[in-house]
Amino acid sequence: MNTKLPNFFIVGAAKSGTTSLYNYLIQHPDIYLSPLKEPKYLSSSANKFPHKGPGDIYVDNMVIKTWDEYLQLFAGVRNEKCIGEASADYLYFYKCVIPLIKIINAEAKIIIILRNPIERAFSAYKHLVRDGREMLSFEKALDIEEQRKKENYEFIWFYKDVGFYYNQVKAYLEAFGITRVRVYLFDDFSKKPFDIINDIFKFLEVNKDFIPDMSPKYNVSEVPRIKFLQRFLMNYNHPIKKLSRPILLKTIGKENTERLVNYFKKKNKKIINPKTREYLAQLYRDDILKLQDLIKRDLSKWLK
């Protein structure tokens, strides 16, 4: 088995574009990313399995829990210069993840992408609504977040807590140094994706002239055009889905399969109640102000 291990990590934040980033970077001939996005191996010790939230069992089943399984993710490495993986909970679980990254590669490079924590929280909420897992209003879900923690829900349910970025980012900067950590903003990635990708190529020291196909959008929190079809799409154990998805991937490719699935969805028109937005802005205010000083970026728009 090839025992080459990652020399860079996309660590989050969740619902901030890491899936799109993964799918764009993996196209580069000098970059190898584990075929499983979100292996979560380095954060697994921070979790108590099984999680108890609706649908959490499927997520749990996808988590890599042993070293041998983790090594297998990189068995396909050939001559790629950059070897990486992307697990969006590594930022949140920084206390246990950072020491493990240090063991794997003390000189590893870290990529962080941050989204307005209010928008990030609501996107996580819509993600679970989309999947038929979240049945409460956003406001009620925020109210019972601590209860869900006690009941051992998976971290995606922690809409508020995940968005306190300051300590998370600070820990990575202190552990790996400013030259080995890149912090990007979701807004920049959305508006000028080629600029961000180009900068990441330079950061990873690979050919920056390579242009990936960036037309597909991945893991968008949308709601179904047809409810029964959405239930089929989200039923991961459905025998027809198990049979048809590999066929689609083989015949029309991953990107066209993603486009086909997205066709049967429509934009999720849920919006945040202005009072809820104001509450979250006040909740995050001090953390955002400290974060903007830390990363030297104006984040005042996040407070509006």
mmCIF file of C-alpha atoms in Angstrom:
data_model
loop_
_atom_site.group_PDB
_atom_site.id
_atom_site.type_symbol
_atom_site.label_atom_id
_atom_site.label_comp_id
_atom_site.label_asym_id
_atom_site.label_seq_id
_atom_site.Cartn_x
_atom_site.Cartn_y
_atom_site.Cartn_z
ATOM 1 C CA MET A 1 0.000 0.000 0.000
ATOM 2 C CA ASN A 2 1.133 3.520 -0.778
ATOM 3 C CA THR A 3 1.763 5.119 2.604
ATOM 4 C CA LYS A 4 1.946 8.733 1.468
ATOM 5 C CA LEU A 5 -0.099 10.948 3.763
ATOM 6 C CA PRO A 6 -1.643 14.412 3.501
ATOM 7 C CA ASN A 7 0.505 17.508 3.365
ATOM 8 C CA PHE A 8 -2.496 19.843 3.278
ATOM 9 C CA PHE A 9 -5.951 19.914 4.853
ATOM 10 C CA ILE A 10 -9.170 21.768 4.081
ATOM 11 C CA VAL A 11 -10.519 22.083 7.626
ATOM 12 C CA GLY A 12 -13.761 24.041 7.193
ATOM 13 C CA ALA A 13 -15.907 25.806 8.045
ATOM 14 C CA ALA A 14 -18.969 23.646 7.406
ATOM 15 C CA LYS A 15 -21.485 25.079 4.896
ATOM 16 C CA SER A 16 -18.902 27.547 3.632
ATOM 17 C CA GLY A 17 -18.109 26.131 0.202
ATOM 18 C CA THR A 18 -15.703 23.332 1.133
ATOM 19 C CA THR A 19 -17.488 20.793 -1.100
ATOM 20 C CA SER A 20 -17.170 23.020 -4.160
ATOM 21 C CA LEU A 21 -13.565 23.792 -3.240
ATOM 22 C CA TYR A 22 -12.817 20.075 -2.945
ATOM 23 C CA ASN A 23 -14.358 19.322 -6.337
ATOM 24 C CA TYR A 24 -12.435 22.122 -8.052
ATOM 25 C CA LEU A 25 -9.058 21.321 -6.513
ATOM 26 C CA ILE A 26 -9.301 17.586 -7.161
ATOM 27 C CA GLN A 27 -9.210 18.280 -10.903
ATOM 28 C CA HIS A 28 -5.610 19.558 -10.741
ATOM 29 C CA PRO A 29 -3.128 16.917 -11.956
ATOM 30 C CA ASP A 30 -0.652 17.787 -9.201
ATOM 31 C CA ILE A 31 -3.238 17.521 -6.407
ATOM 32 C CA TYR A 32 -4.531 14.318 -4.827
ATOM 33 C CA LEU A 33 -7.528 14.564 -2.509
ATOM 34 C CA SER A 34 -8.946 11.538 -0.733
ATOM 35 C CA PRO A 35 -11.794 10.043 -2.799
ATOM 36 C CA LEU A 36 -14.019 10.406 0.255
ATOM 37 C CA LYS A 37 -14.754 14.012 1.090
ATOM 38 C CA GLU A 38 -15.335 14.376 4.836
ATOM 39 C CA PRO A 39 -13.492 11.288 6.142
ATOM 40 C CA LYS A 40 -13.510 12.996 9.585
ATOM 41 C CA TYR A 41 -10.950 10.537 10.907
ATOM 42 C CA LEU A 42 -8.942 13.110 12.843
ATOM 43 C CA SER A 43 -12.065 14.419 14.584
ATOM 44 C CA SER A 44 -13.590 11.019 15.304
ATOM 45 C CA SER A 45 -12.069 10.878 18.796
ATOM 46 C CA ALA A 46 -14.038 14.023 19.711
ATOM 47 C CA ASN A 47 -17.309 12.284 18.913
ATOM 48 C CA LYS A 48 -19.320 9.630 20.684
ATOM 49 C CA PHE A 49 -20.790 7.176 18.209
ATOM 50 C CA PRO A 50 -23.562 6.620 17.393
ATOM 51 C CA HIS A 51 -24.974 10.131 17.259
ATOM 52 C CA LYS A 52 -28.655 10.473 18.100
ATOM 53 C CA GLY A 53 -29.991 13.118 15.719
ATOM 54 C CA PRO A 54 -32.377 12.183 12.881
ATOM 55 C CA GLY A 55 -30.318 10.785 10.006
ATOM 56 C CA ASP A 56 -27.070 10.991 11.966
ATOM 57 C CA ILE A 57 -26.559 7.245 11.593
ATOM 58 C CA TYR A 58 -25.908 7.647 7.858
ATOM 59 C CA VAL A 59 -23.283 10.321 8.530
ATOM 60 C CA ASP A 60 -21.716 8.134 11.222
ATOM 61 C CA ASN A 61 -21.465 5.233 8.806
ATOM 62 C CA MET A 62 -19.404 7.360 6.417
ATOM 63 C CA VAL A 63 -16.844 8.389 9.046
ATOM 64 C CA ILE A 64 -13.410 6.754 8.822
ATOM 65 C CA LYS A 65 -12.709 5.362 12.271
ATOM 66 C CA THR A 66 -9.498 3.328 11.937
ATOM 67 C CA TRP A 67 -5.952 4.154 10.881
ATOM 68 C CA ASP A 68 -5.924 1.380 8.274
ATOM 69 C CA GLU A 69 -9.082 2.776 6.675
ATOM 70 C CA TYR A 70 -7.529 6.228 6.675
ATOM 71 C CA LEU A 71 -4.360 4.961 4.988
ATOM 72 C CA GLN A 72 -6.501 3.303 2.331
ATOM 73 C CA LEU A 73 -7.845 6.724 1.304
ATOM 74 C CA PHE A 74 -4.364 7.580 0.033
ATOM 75 C CA ALA A 75 -3.544 4.263 -1.613
ATOM 76 C CA GLY A 76 -4.214 5.881 -4.991
ATOM 77 C CA VAL A 77 -1.488 8.511 -4.629
ATOM 78 C CA ARG A 78 0.975 8.365 -7.487
ATOM 79 C CA ASN A 79 3.216 11.302 -8.308
ATOM 80 C CA GLU A 80 0.995 14.140 -7.098
ATOM 81 C CA LYS A 81 2.880 16.917 -5.346
ATOM 82 C CA CYS A 82 0.059 17.844 -2.968
ATOM 83 C CA ILE A 83 -1.878 15.251 -1.011
ATOM 84 C CA GLY A 84 -4.872 16.371 0.985
ATOM 85 C CA GLU A 85 -8.239 15.741 2.504
ATOM 86 C CA ALA A 86 -11.244 17.898 3.342
ATOM 87 C CA SER A 87 -13.234 17.487 6.548
ATOM 88 C CA ALA A 88 -15.287 20.543 7.444
ATOM 89 C CA ASP A 89 -15.572 19.663 11.113
ATOM 90 C CA TYR A 90 -11.790 19.854 11.668
ATOM 91 C CA LEU A 91 -12.087 23.577 12.325
ATOM 92 C CA TYR A 92 -14.744 23.103 15.005
ATOM 93 C CA PHE A 93 -12.936 20.184 16.654
ATOM 94 C CA TYR A 94 -9.573 21.935 16.505
ATOM 95 C CA LYS A 95 -8.497 20.886 19.995
ATOM 96 C CA CYS A 96 -8.213 17.220 19.065
ATOM 97 C CA VAL A 97 -7.495 17.632 15.343
ATOM 98 C CA ILE A 98 -4.478 19.958 15.444
ATOM 99 C CA PRO A 99 -2.256 17.583 17.475
ATOM 100 C CA LEU A 100 -3.110 14.741 15.082
ATOM 101 C CA ILE A 101 -2.315 16.809 11.996
ATOM 102 C CA LYS A 102 1.002 17.634 13.646
ATOM 103 C CA ILE A 103 1.740 13.920 14.006
ATOM 104 C CA ILE A 104 0.863 13.219 10.376
ATOM 105 C CA ASN A 105 2.756 16.214 9.011
ATOM 106 C CA ALA A 106 4.077 19.010 11.209
ATOM 107 C CA GLU A 107 4.652 21.119 8.075
ATOM 108 C CA ALA A 108 1.158 20.648 6.673
ATOM 109 C CA LYS A 109 -0.632 23.530 4.972
ATOM 110 C CA ILE A 110 -4.099 24.490 6.182
ATOM 111 C CA ILE A 111 -6.958 25.952 4.140
ATOM 112 C CA ILE A 112 -9.853 27.621 5.945
ATOM 113 C CA ILE A 113 -12.886 29.211 4.328
ATOM 114 C CA LEU A 114 -15.236 31.230 6.528
ATOM 115 C CA ARG A 115 -18.799 32.317 5.937
ATOM 116 C CA ASN A 116 -20.811 34.938 7.768
ATOM 117 C CA PRO A 117 -21.751 32.860 10.834
ATOM 118 C CA ILE A 118 -25.381 33.959 10.629
ATOM 119 C CA GLU A 119 -25.651 32.805 7.014
ATOM 120 C CA ARG A 120 -23.653 29.682 7.835
ATOM 121 C CA ALA A 121 -26.018 28.753 10.651
ATOM 122 C CA PHE A 122 -29.082 29.245 8.473
ATOM 123 C CA SER A 123 -27.491 27.298 5.625
ATOM 124 C CA ALA A 124 -26.834 24.372 7.976
ATOM 125 C CA TYR A 125 -30.459 24.574 9.065
ATOM 126 C CA LYS A 126 -31.698 24.575 5.449
ATOM 127 C CA HIS A 127 -29.356 21.665 4.687
ATOM 128 C CA LEU A 128 -31.086 19.534 7.315
ATOM 129 C CA VAL A 129 -34.524 20.734 6.230
ATOM 130 C CA ARG A 130 -33.599 19.741 2.676
ATOM 131 C CA ASP A 131 -32.640 16.270 3.870
ATOM 132 C CA GLY A 132 -35.888 15.853 5.780
ATOM 133 C CA ARG A 133 -34.063 15.702 9.114
ATOM 134 C CA GLU A 134 -34.907 19.079 10.693
ATOM 135 C CA MET A 135 -38.595 19.510 11.521
ATOM 136 C CA LEU A 136 -38.442 22.550 13.803
ATOM 137 C CA SER A 137 -38.424 26.241 12.997
ATOM 138 C CA PHE A 138 -34.993 27.863 12.914
ATOM 139 C CA GLU A 139 -35.811 29.798 16.076
ATOM 140 C CA LYS A 140 -36.932 26.706 18.003
ATOM 141 C CA ALA A 141 -33.848 24.802 16.810
ATOM 142 C CA LEU A 142 -31.617 27.603 18.096
ATOM 143 C CA ASP A 143 -33.415 27.494 21.451
ATOM 144 C CA ILE A 144 -32.811 23.768 21.978
ATOM 145 C CA GLU A 145 -29.236 23.601 20.672
ATOM 146 C CA GLU A 146 -27.770 22.891 24.108
ATOM 147 C CA GLN A 147 -30.324 20.144 24.648
ATOM 148 C CA ARG A 148 -29.308 18.543 21.359
ATOM 149 C CA LYS A 149 -25.676 18.634 22.444
ATOM 150 C CA LYS A 150 -26.579 16.786 25.633
ATOM 151 C CA GLU A 151 -28.538 14.261 23.585
ATOM 152 C CA ASN A 152 -25.434 13.652 21.419
ATOM 153 C CA TYR A 153 -26.539 15.066 18.077
ATOM 154 C CA GLU A 154 -23.945 15.324 15.301
ATOM 155 C CA PHE A 155 -22.133 18.668 15.086
ATOM 156 C CA ILE A 156 -24.043 19.992 12.049
ATOM 157 C CA TRP A 157 -27.012 20.540 14.393
ATOM 158 C CA PHE A 158 -25.013 23.083 16.415
ATOM 159 C CA TYR A 159 -26.095 26.014 14.289
ATOM 160 C CA LYS A 160 -24.845 28.692 16.690
ATOM 161 C CA ASP A 161 -21.773 27.111 18.212
ATOM 162 C CA VAL A 162 -19.984 26.204 14.982
ATOM 163 C CA GLY A 163 -19.904 29.893 13.975
ATOM 164 C CA PHE A 164 -17.671 31.125 16.784
ATOM 165 C CA TYR A 165 -14.582 31.143 14.581
ATOM 166 C CA TYR A 166 -12.073 33.235 16.513
ATOM 167 C CA ASN A 167 -10.611 30.576 18.811
ATOM 168 C CA GLN A 168 -10.761 27.986 16.052
ATOM 169 C CA VAL A 169 -8.795 30.061 13.543
ATOM 170 C CA LYS A 170 -6.425 31.410 16.173
ATOM 171 C CA ALA A 171 -5.468 27.870 17.210
ATOM 172 C CA TYR A 172 -4.566 26.890 13.635
ATOM 173 C CA LEU A 173 -2.550 30.068 13.082
ATOM 174 C CA GLU A 174 -0.633 29.512 16.304
ATOM 175 C CA ALA A 175 -0.037 25.828 15.570
ATOM 176 C CA PHE A 176 1.069 26.113 11.926
ATOM 177 C CA GLY A 177 2.081 29.747 11.484
ATOM 178 C CA ILE A 178 0.746 32.441 9.221
ATOM 179 C CA THR A 179 2.698 31.219 6.182
ATOM 180 C CA ARG A 180 1.126 27.752 6.334
ATOM 181 C CA VAL A 181 -2.477 28.797 6.919
ATOM 182 C CA ARG A 182 -4.698 30.496 4.353
ATOM 183 C CA VAL A 183 -8.007 31.989 5.474
ATOM 184 C CA TYR A 184 -10.522 32.782 2.743
ATOM 185 C CA LEU A 185 -14.008 34.278 2.885
ATOM 186 C CA PHE A 186 -17.017 32.566 1.355
ATOM 187 C CA ASP A 187 -18.196 35.851 -0.164
ATOM 188 C CA ASP A 188 -14.932 36.196 -2.094
ATOM 189 C CA PHE A 189 -15.113 32.576 -3.212
ATOM 190 C CA SER A 190 -18.687 33.084 -4.445
ATOM 191 C CA LYS A 191 -17.917 36.297 -6.338
ATOM 192 C CA LYS A 192 -14.456 35.519 -7.702
ATOM 193 C CA PRO A 193 -13.918 31.763 -7.503
ATOM 194 C CA PHE A 194 -11.102 31.727 -10.066
ATOM 195 C CA ASP A 195 -9.118 34.254 -8.040
ATOM 196 C CA ILE A 196 -9.435 32.135 -4.901
ATOM 197 C CA ILE A 197 -8.556 28.898 -6.695
ATOM 198 C CA ASN A 198 -5.586 30.570 -8.345
ATOM 199 C CA ASP A 199 -4.353 31.812 -4.974
ATOM 200 C CA ILE A 200 -4.738 28.323 -3.499
ATOM 201 C CA PHE A 201 -2.718 26.867 -6.364
ATOM 202 C CA LYS A 202 0.044 29.363 -5.578
ATOM 203 C CA PHE A 203 -0.229 28.545 -1.862
ATOM 204 C CA LEU A 204 0.114 24.825 -2.611
ATOM 205 C CA GLU A 205 2.908 25.552 -5.114
ATOM 206 C CA VAL A 206 1.311 23.785 -8.051
ATOM 207 C CA ASN A 207 0.790 25.028 -11.606
ATOM 208 C CA LYS A 208 -1.423 28.093 -11.166
ATOM 209 C CA ASP A 209 -2.280 28.210 -14.876
ATOM 210 C CA PHE A 210 -4.451 25.107 -14.648
ATOM 211 C CA ILE A 211 -8.142 26.031 -15.041
ATOM 212 C CA PRO A 212 -10.642 23.618 -13.457
ATOM 213 C CA ASP A 213 -14.265 23.323 -14.526
ATOM 214 C CA MET A 214 -16.029 25.425 -11.916
ATOM 215 C CA SER A 215 -19.519 25.452 -13.425
ATOM 216 C CA PRO A 216 -21.189 22.934 -11.080
ATOM 217 C CA LYS A 217 -22.314 24.065 -7.621
ATOM 218 C CA TYR A 218 -22.103 21.435 -4.908
ATOM 219 C CA ASN A 219 -24.028 20.667 -1.722
ATOM 220 C CA VAL A 220 -26.445 23.572 -2.157
ATOM 221 C CA SER A 221 -29.182 23.704 0.487
ATOM 222 C CA GLU A 222 -32.299 23.572 -1.671
ATOM 223 C CA VAL A 223 -35.765 22.102 -1.391
ATOM 224 C CA PRO A 224 -37.447 19.663 -3.799
ATOM 225 C CA ARG A 225 -39.542 20.373 -6.846
ATOM 226 C CA ILE A 226 -41.199 16.982 -6.259
ATOM 227 C CA LYS A 227 -41.417 15.801 -2.636
ATOM 228 C CA PHE A 228 -41.641 12.051 -3.295
ATOM 229 C CA LEU A 229 -38.595 12.286 -5.584
ATOM 230 C CA GLN A 230 -36.676 14.159 -2.887
ATOM 231 C CA ARG A 231 -37.504 11.411 -0.404
ATOM 232 C CA PHE A 232 -36.078 8.929 -2.901
ATOM 233 C CA LEU A 233 -32.950 11.039 -3.451
ATOM 234 C CA MET A 234 -32.311 11.323 0.285
ATOM 235 C CA ASN A 235 -33.032 7.622 1.024
ATOM 236 C CA TYR A 236 -29.438 6.432 0.897
ATOM 237 C CA ASN A 237 -30.433 2.797 1.431
ATOM 238 C CA HIS A 238 -33.031 2.646 -1.348
ATOM 239 C CA PRO A 239 -32.099 -0.374 -3.550
ATOM 240 C CA ILE A 240 -32.899 1.458 -6.794
ATOM 241 C CA LYS A 241 -30.719 4.401 -5.772
ATOM 242 C CA LYS A 242 -27.876 2.056 -4.793
ATOM 243 C CA LEU A 243 -28.096 0.493 -8.264
ATOM 244 C CA SER A 244 -28.688 3.620 -10.353
ATOM 245 C CA ARG A 245 -26.160 6.038 -8.871
ATOM 246 C CA PRO A 246 -23.045 3.994 -9.801
ATOM 247 C CA ILE A 247 -24.461 3.573 -13.309
ATOM 248 C CA LEU A 248 -25.054 7.318 -13.648
ATOM 249 C CA LEU A 249 -21.591 8.119 -12.313
ATOM 250 C CA LYS A 250 -19.999 5.727 -14.779
ATOM 251 C CA THR A 251 -22.029 6.749 -17.820
ATOM 252 C CA ILE A 252 -22.494 10.513 -17.469
ATOM 253 C CA GLY A 253 -19.888 11.388 -14.821
ATOM 254 C CA LYS A 254 -20.038 12.970 -11.373
ATOM 255 C CA GLU A 255 -20.695 16.543 -12.542
ATOM 256 C CA ASN A 256 -23.584 15.605 -14.833
ATOM 257 C CA THR A 257 -25.052 13.404 -12.107
ATOM 258 C CA GLU A 258 -24.901 16.405 -9.766
ATOM 259 C CA ARG A 259 -26.633 18.570 -12.388
ATOM 260 C CA LEU A 260 -29.371 15.955 -12.824
ATOM 261 C CA VAL A 261 -30.038 15.803 -9.084
ATOM 262 C CA ASN A 262 -30.025 19.602 -8.835
ATOM 263 C CA TYR A 263 -32.573 19.819 -11.668
ATOM 264 C CA PHE A 264 -35.166 18.223 -9.417
ATOM 265 C CA LYS A 265 -34.620 20.818 -6.735
ATOM 266 C CA LYS A 266 -35.720 24.420 -6.508
ATOM 267 C CA LYS A 267 -34.267 27.301 -4.583
ATOM 268 C CA ASN A 268 -34.913 27.151 -0.876
ATOM 269 C CA LYS A 269 -36.801 30.401 -0.337
ATOM 270 C CA LYS A 270 -36.617 30.296 3.438
ATOM 271 C CA ILE A 271 -35.243 33.546 4.829
ATOM 272 C CA ILE A 272 -34.103 34.501 8.301
ATOM 273 C CA ASN A 273 -36.532 36.454 10.427
ATOM 274 C CA PRO A 274 -35.014 39.947 10.882
ATOM 275 C CA LYS A 275 -35.306 39.657 14.667
ATOM 276 C CA THR A 276 -33.469 36.325 14.583
ATOM 277 C CA ARG A 277 -30.749 37.863 12.431
ATOM 278 C CA GLU A 278 -30.409 40.728 14.906
ATOM 279 C CA TYR A 279 -30.173 38.265 17.804
ATOM 280 C CA LEU A 280 -27.428 36.279 16.064
ATOM 281 C CA ALA A 281 -25.543 39.434 15.079
ATOM 282 C CA GLN A 282 -25.389 40.438 18.730
ATOM 283 C CA LEU A 283 -24.445 36.902 19.740
ATOM 284 C CA TYR A 284 -21.492 36.832 17.355
ATOM 285 C CA ARG A 285 -20.482 40.489 17.625
ATOM 286 C CA ASP A 286 -17.486 40.180 19.950
ATOM 287 C CA ASP A 287 -16.211 37.056 18.204
ATOM 288 C CA ILE A 288 -16.428 38.718 14.780
ATOM 289 C CA LEU A 289 -14.606 41.836 15.957
ATOM 290 C CA LYS A 290 -11.777 39.732 17.385
ATOM 291 C CA LEU A 291 -11.662 37.601 14.249
ATOM 292 C CA GLN A 292 -11.348 40.567 11.898
ATOM 293 C CA ASP A 293 -8.364 41.838 13.878
ATOM 294 C CA LEU A 294 -6.848 38.362 13.777
ATOM 295 C CA ILE A 295 -7.133 37.811 10.017
ATOM 296 C CA LYS A 296 -6.823 41.505 9.053
ATOM 297 C CA ARG A 297 -10.099 41.570 7.095
ATOM 298 C CA ASP A 298 -13.055 43.948 7.390
ATOM 299 C CA LEU A 299 -15.973 41.799 8.572
ATOM 300 C CA SER A 300 -18.334 44.651 9.421
ATOM 301 C CA LYS A 301 -20.875 43.380 6.849
ATOM 302 C CA TRP A 302 -21.325 40.272 8.973
ATOM 303 C CA LEU A 303 -22.807 42.434 11.720
ATOM 304 C CA LYS A 304 -25.551 43.944 9.568
#
